[in-house]
CSV table of C-alpha atoms in Angstrom, one decimal:
chain,number,residue,atom,x,y,z
A,1225,MET,CA,92.1,97.9,118.9
A,1226,ILE,CA,92.5,98.8,115.2
A,1227,VAL,CA,90.1,97.4,112.4
A,1228,PHE,CA,90.9,97.6,109.0
A,1229,PRO,CA,87.7,97.9,106.3
A,1230,LEU,CA,87.2,95.6,103.6
A,1231,HIS,CA,87.5,97.2,100.4
A,1232,GLY,CA,89.4,94.6,98.2
A,1233,GLY,CA,86.7,92.6,97.6
A,1234,ASP,CA,84.8,95.8,95.9
A,1235,VAL,CA,87.6,96.5,93.2
A,1236,ARG,CA,88.8,94.6,90.5
A,1237,ALA,CA,92.5,93.0,91.3
A,1238,PRO,CA,95.4,94.2,88.9
A,1239,SER,CA,95.3,90.4,88.1
A,1240,ALA,CA,91.9,90.1,87.3
A,1241,VAL,CA,92.5,93.4,84.8
A,1242,PHE,CA,95.6,91.8,83.0
A,1243,ASP,CA,93.7,88.5,82.7
A,1244,GLN,CA,91.1,90.3,80.9
A,1245,ILE,CA,93.4,92.2,78.6
A,1246,PHE,CA,94.7,88.7,77.4
A,1247,GLU,CA,91.2,87.2,77.1
A,1248,VAL,CA,90.2,90.2,74.8
A,1249,PHE,CA,93.4,89.9,72.7
A,1250,LEU,CA,93.0,86.1,72.7
A,1251,LEU,CA,89.1,85.8,71.6
A,1252,LEU,CA,89.5,88.9,69.3
A,1253,GLY,CA,92.7,87.8,67.5
A,1254,THR,CA,91.2,84.2,67.4
A,1255,ALA,CA,87.9,85.7,65.8
A,1256,VAL,CA,89.4,87.7,63.2
A,1257,GLY,CA,92.0,84.8,62.3
A,1258,VAL,CA,89.0,82.1,61.8
A,1259,VAL,CA,87.4,84.9,59.4
A,1260,VAL,CA,90.6,85.4,57.3
A,1261,VAL,CA,91.4,81.9,57.1
A,1262,ALA,CA,87.7,80.9,56.0
A,1263,TYR,CA,87.3,83.4,53.7
A,1264,THR,CA,90.5,82.4,51.9
A,1265,MET,CA,89.8,79.0,51.5
A,1266,TYR,CA,86.1,79.9,50.6
A,1267,HIS,CA,87.7,81.8,47.7
A,1268,ALA,CA,90.1,79.3,47.1
A,1269,LEU,CA,87.8,76.6,46.8
A,1270,LYS,CA,85.3,78.7,44.7
A,1271,TYR,CA,87.6,79.7,42.1
A,1272,ARG,CA,90.0,76.8,41.9
A,1273,ASP,CA,91.1,75.4,38.7
A,1274,ASP,CA,89.0,72.4,37.6
A,1275,GLY,CA,91.6,71.4,35.0
A,1276,GLY,CA,89.7,71.7,32.3
A,1277,GLY,CA,92.0,74.5,30.9
A,1278,THR,CA,88.8,76.3,30.8
A,1279,ASP,CA,87.7,80.0,32.9
A,1280,PRO,CA,84.2,79.1,34.6
A,1281,TYR,CA,83.5,82.7,35.1
A,1282,ALA,CA,84.4,84.0,31.6
A,1283,ASP,CA,81.3,85.5,30.8
A,1284,LYS,CA,80.8,86.7,34.5
A,1285,VAL,CA,83.8,88.4,35.6
A,1286,GLU,CA,85.5,91.0,33.1
A,1287,ARG,CA,89.5,90.2,33.2
A,1288,PRO,CA,91.9,93.0,33.4
A,1289,GLU,CA,94.0,92.8,30.4
A,1290,MET,CA,98.1,93.1,30.6
A,1291,GLY,CA,98.9,96.7,32.3
A,1292,GLU,CA,95.4,97.4,33.2
A,1293,MET,CA,94.2,98.4,36.4
A,1294,PRO,CA,91.7,96.0,37.9
A,1295,THR,CA,87.8,97.8,37.6
A,1296,GLY,CA,86.0,95.4,39.9
A,1297,GLY,CA,85.5,95.1,43.2
A,1298,ALA,CA,82.2,97.5,43.2
A,1299,GLY,CA,84.3,100.3,42.8
A,1300,GLY,CA,86.3,100.0,45.8
A,1301,ARG,CA,83.6,99.6,48.2
A,1302,LYS,CA,85.2,96.3,49.8
A,1303,VAL,CA,88.3,97.9,50.5
A,1304,PHE,CA,86.9,100.9,52.0
A,1305,TYR,CA,84.4,98.5,54.0
A,1306,SER,CA,87.2,96.4,55.5
A,1307,PHE,CA,89.7,99.1,56.0
A,1308,SER,CA,86.7,100.9,58.1
A,1309,ILE,CA,85.6,98.2,60.2
A,1310,SER,CA,89.4,97.1,61.0
A,1311,ALA,CA,90.5,101.0,61.7
A,1312,ILE,CA,87.4,101.3,64.0
A,1313,ILE,CA,88.2,97.6,65.9
A,1314,VAL,CA,91.8,98.6,66.3
A,1315,VAL,CA,91.2,102.3,68.0
A,1316,SER,CA,88.5,101.0,70.1
A,1317,LEU,CA,90.9,98.2,71.2
A,1318,ILE,CA,93.7,100.6,72.0
A,1319,ALA,CA,91.4,103.0,73.7
A,1320,TRP,CA,90.2,100.2,75.9
A,1321,THR,CA,93.4,99.2,76.7
A,1322,TYR,CA,94.6,102.2,77.5
A,1323,SER,CA,91.8,102.6,80.2
A,1324,GLN,CA,92.5,99.6,81.8
A,1325,LEU,CA,96.3,100.3,82.1
A,1326,LEU,CA,95.3,103.7,83.7
A,1327,TYR,CA,93.2,102.0,86.1
A,1328,ILE,CA,96.2,100.1,86.9
A,1329,GLU,CA,98.5,102.9,87.1
A,1330,GLN,CA,95.9,105.4,89.4
A,1331,GLY,CA,94.4,102.8,91.6
A,1332,PRO,CA,90.7,102.3,92.3
A,1333,ASP,CA,89.3,106.1,93.6
A,1334,LEU,CA,87.1,104.9,96.0
A,1335,ALA,CA,89.3,102.8,98.1
A,1336,GLN,CA,92.5,105.1,98.1
A,1337,GLU,CA,91.9,107.0,101.3
A,1338,GLU,CA,91.4,103.8,103.3
A,1339,ALA,CA,93.9,102.0,101.3
A,1340,LEU,CA,96.6,99.8,103.7
A,1341,GLU,CA,100.3,101.6,102.8
A,1342,ILE,CA,103.3,99.8,103.3
A,1343,ASP,CA,106.8,100.9,103.2
A,1344,VAL,CA,109.0,98.6,100.9
A,1345,GLU,CA,113.0,99.0,101.0
A,1346,GLY,CA,115.1,97.2,98.8
A,1347,TYR,CA,118.6,96.5,99.7
A,1348,ARG,CA,121.5,94.1,98.4
A,1349,PHE,CA,120.0,91.5,98.6
A,1350,GLY,CA,116.4,91.4,100.6
A,1351,TRP,CA,113.3,93.5,101.5
A,1352,ASP,CA,112.0,95.4,104.6
A,1353,PHE,CA,108.4,96.1,105.1
A,1354,VAL,CA,107.3,99.1,107.5
A,1355,TYR,CA,103.4,99.0,108.6
A,1356,PRO,CA,102.2,102.4,109.3
A,1357,ASN,CA,102.7,101.8,113.0
A,1358,GLY,CA,106.6,101.4,112.7
A,1359,HIS,CA,106.9,97.8,112.5
A,1360,THR,CA,109.2,96.4,110.5
A,1361,THR,CA,109.2,92.5,108.8
A,1362,ASN,CA,111.2,91.0,106.1
A,1363,THR,CA,107.9,89.3,104.9
A,1364,LEU,CA,105.1,91.0,103.5
A,1365,TYR,CA,101.6,90.3,105.8
A,1366,VAL,CA,98.3,91.7,104.3
A,1367,PRO,CA,94.9,91.0,104.9
A,1368,GLN,CA,92.7,89.6,102.6
A,1369,ASP,CA,90.5,91.7,100.4
A,1370,ARG,CA,92.0,95.1,101.3
A,1371,VAL,CA,93.2,97.2,99.0
A,1372,VAL,CA,97.4,97.7,99.8
A,1373,ARG,CA,99.3,100.7,98.4
A,1374,LEU,CA,103.1,99.9,98.6
A,1375,GLN,CA,105.6,102.8,98.6
A,1376,VAL,CA,108.6,101.7,97.2
A,1377,THR,CA,112.6,102.5,97.3
A,1378,SER,CA,116.3,101.3,97.6
A,1379,THR,CA,118.8,101.8,100.1
A,1380,ASP,CA,121.7,101.0,97.9
A,1381,VAL,CA,121.2,99.9,93.7
A,1382,PHE,CA,118.6,99.5,91.6
A,1383,HIS,CA,115.8,97.0,92.3
A,1384,ASN,CA,112.6,96.1,91.2
A,1385,PHE,CA,109.8,94.7,93.6
A,1386,GLY,CA,107.2,92.5,91.6
A,1387,ILE,CA,105.0,89.8,92.6
A,1388,PRO,CA,104.2,87.8,89.8
A,1389,GLU,CA,101.1,85.9,90.9
A,1390,LEU,CA,99.1,89.1,91.9
A,1391,ARG,CA,100.5,90.9,88.8
A,1392,VAL,CA,102.2,93.9,90.6
A,1393,LYS,CA,105.4,95.6,89.6
A,1394,THR,CA,107.3,98.5,90.1
A,1395,ASP,CA,111.0,100.2,90.2
A,1396,ALA,CA,112.9,100.5,93.5
A,1397,VAL,CA,115.0,103.7,93.1
A,1398,PRO,CA,117.3,105.0,95.6
A,1399,GLY,CA,116.5,108.3,97.2
A,1400,GLN,CA,112.8,108.1,95.3
A,1401,TYR,CA,109.4,106.4,96.0
A,1402,THR,CA,107.3,104.7,93.8
A,1403,SER,CA,103.8,103.4,94.1
A,1404,ALA,CA,102.0,100.3,93.4
A,1405,TRP,CA,99.0,98.7,94.6
A,1406,PHE,CA,97.2,95.1,94.6
A,1407,THR,CA,94.6,93.3,96.6
A,1408,ALA,CA,94.5,89.7,97.0
A,1409,ASN,CA,91.3,88.1,96.8
A,1410,GLU,CA,92.5,84.3,98.0
A,1411,THR,CA,94.9,83.9,101.3
A,1412,GLY,CA,97.7,82.0,101.0
A,1413,THR,CA,101.7,82.8,100.5
A,1414,TYR,CA,102.9,84.2,97.2
A,1415,ALA,CA,106.3,84.7,96.1
A,1416,ALA,CA,107.8,88.5,95.8
A,1417,LYS,CA,111.1,88.6,93.7
A,1418,CYS,CA,113.5,91.2,92.2
A,1419,TYR,CA,113.5,91.9,89.0
A,1420,GLU,CA,116.3,94.0,88.7
A,1421,LEU,CA,120.1,92.4,88.2
A,1422,CYS,CA,121.1,94.2,91.2
A,1423,GLY,CA,124.5,92.0,92.0
A,1424,SER,CA,125.9,88.3,92.9
A,1425,GLY,CA,122.8,87.5,94.9
A,1426,HIS,CA,120.2,89.0,92.9
A,1427,SER,CA,118.9,85.3,92.0
A,1428,LEU,CA,117.9,85.3,96.2
A,1429,MET,CA,116.2,88.0,96.7
A,1430,THR,CA,113.1,86.6,97.5
A,1431,THR,CA,110.4,86.8,100.0
A,1432,ASP,CA,107.1,85.9,100.9
A,1433,VAL,CA,104.0,87.4,100.5
A,1434,VAL,CA,101.5,86.3,103.2
A,1435,VAL,CA,97.9,87.0,102.8
A,1436,MET,CA,95.7,86.6,106.1
A,1437,PRO,CA,92.2,86.5,106.5
A,1438,GLN,CA,91.0,89.7,108.0
A,1439,ASP,CA,90.8,88.8,111.4
A,1440,GLU,CA,93.7,87.1,111.4
A,1441,TYR,CA,95.5,90.1,109.8
A,1442,GLU,CA,93.8,92.4,113.0
A,1443,GLU,CA,95.0,90.1,115.8
A,1444,TRP,CA,98.6,89.7,114.6
A,1445,TYR,CA,99.0,93.7,113.6
A,1446,ASN,CA,97.6,94.8,116.9
A,1447,GLY,CA,100.6,92.3,118.5
A,1448,THR,CA,103.1,94.3,116.8
A,1449,GLU,CA,102.0,97.8,118.4
A,1450,GLY,CA,105.2,99.3,120.1
A,1451,SER,CA,107.9,96.9,118.3
A,1452,ALA,CA,110.0,98.9,115.6
A,1453,GLY,CA,111.9,95.6,115.0
A,1454,SER,CA,110.9,92.4,113.2
A,1455,GLY,CA,110.2,90.3,116.2
A,1456,ASP,CA,108.1,87.0,115.8
A,1457,GLN,CA,106.7,86.7,112.3
A,1458,PRO,CA,103.6,84.5,112.9
A,1459,ALA,CA,102.3,82.4,109.8
A,1460,ALA,CA,99.2,82.2,108.2
A,1461,ASN,CA,97.6,79.1,109.0
A,1462,GLY,CA,100.9,77.6,110.1
A,1463,THR,CA,102.0,77.6,106.8
A,1464,ALA,CA,104.5,80.7,105.8
A,1465,THR,CA,107.6,81.6,107.5
A,1466,GLU,CA,109.9,84.6,107.6
A,1467,SER,CA,112.5,85.3,104.9
A,1468,THR,CA,116.1,85.9,105.2
A,1469,SER,CA,118.3,87.8,103.4
A,1470,LEU,CA,122.4,87.7,103.2
A,1471,GLY,CA,124.8,90.2,104.7
A,1472,THR,CA,122.2,93.1,105.3
A,1473,PRO,CA,121.6,95.7,108.0
A,1474,THR,CA,119.0,94.2,110.4
A,1475,ALA,CA,115.5,95.2,110.1
A,1476,GLY,CA,115.6,97.4,113.4
A,1477,ASP,CA,118.5,99.6,111.8
A,1478,VAL,CA,116.5,100.2,108.6
A,1479,ALA,CA,113.2,100.6,110.4
A,1480,ALA,CA,115.0,103.4,112.5
A,1481,THR,CA,116.0,105.1,109.8
A,1482,THR,CA,112.3,105.2,107.9
A,1483,GLY,CA,108.9,106.6,108.4
A,1484,GLY,CA,105.6,106.7,106.6
A,1485,ALA,CA,105.6,107.2,103.0
A,1486,PRO,CA,106.1,110.6,102.1
A,1487,ALA,CA,102.7,112.4,101.5
């Protein structure tokens, strides 16, 4: 009996990372907007024309004459401080965002050795998923709280495999393998789509991604031993069914020509 260790619950999922990036930009942008608008409104009200035709700050502020450069502002210190603070914020934000995207690109180091690797093959107009034991399905079955690494390729034209709810997306290039990873913290059925215009059936190139509890997935996976074809595809909690494709080779034919992902 094959037992899969739990790792996905101990690492940040790509969806959580992208949500965090969005929240940081949203909060920071809102804060900057509030400060700028408040500062502008304060000075607009403070220095507004009172309608009397006189300058209430004539004896407090030295106004420049026509053609002269302003000499106020404490020798440009306000400009220097505002520019320096803005530069620090922007550079820090760029560095932090880059580190988060690098994490998405490389994946969690501690979980890579025991990640579940699945080969994904795109063809017009469907997907085949080849598991480590050689079993092939048209629906992607994965366990909950487990790091899943996908090795994606195509058998005909350019495709792009993506699971929008899990923030997973990578190209499917004929003759090459690209990699992507994810972990799903909640069970359920998600939609996988092709994001590369690949022909008349592009909009139909969708399939289900079924996230199953760990014990149910182990039971299903152990039941596929010795089966290279698509076979029966049990649904998680009886809610998911196997996706179909149009005018494509059988899953068994595809599985016969594929092995594991290249080292």
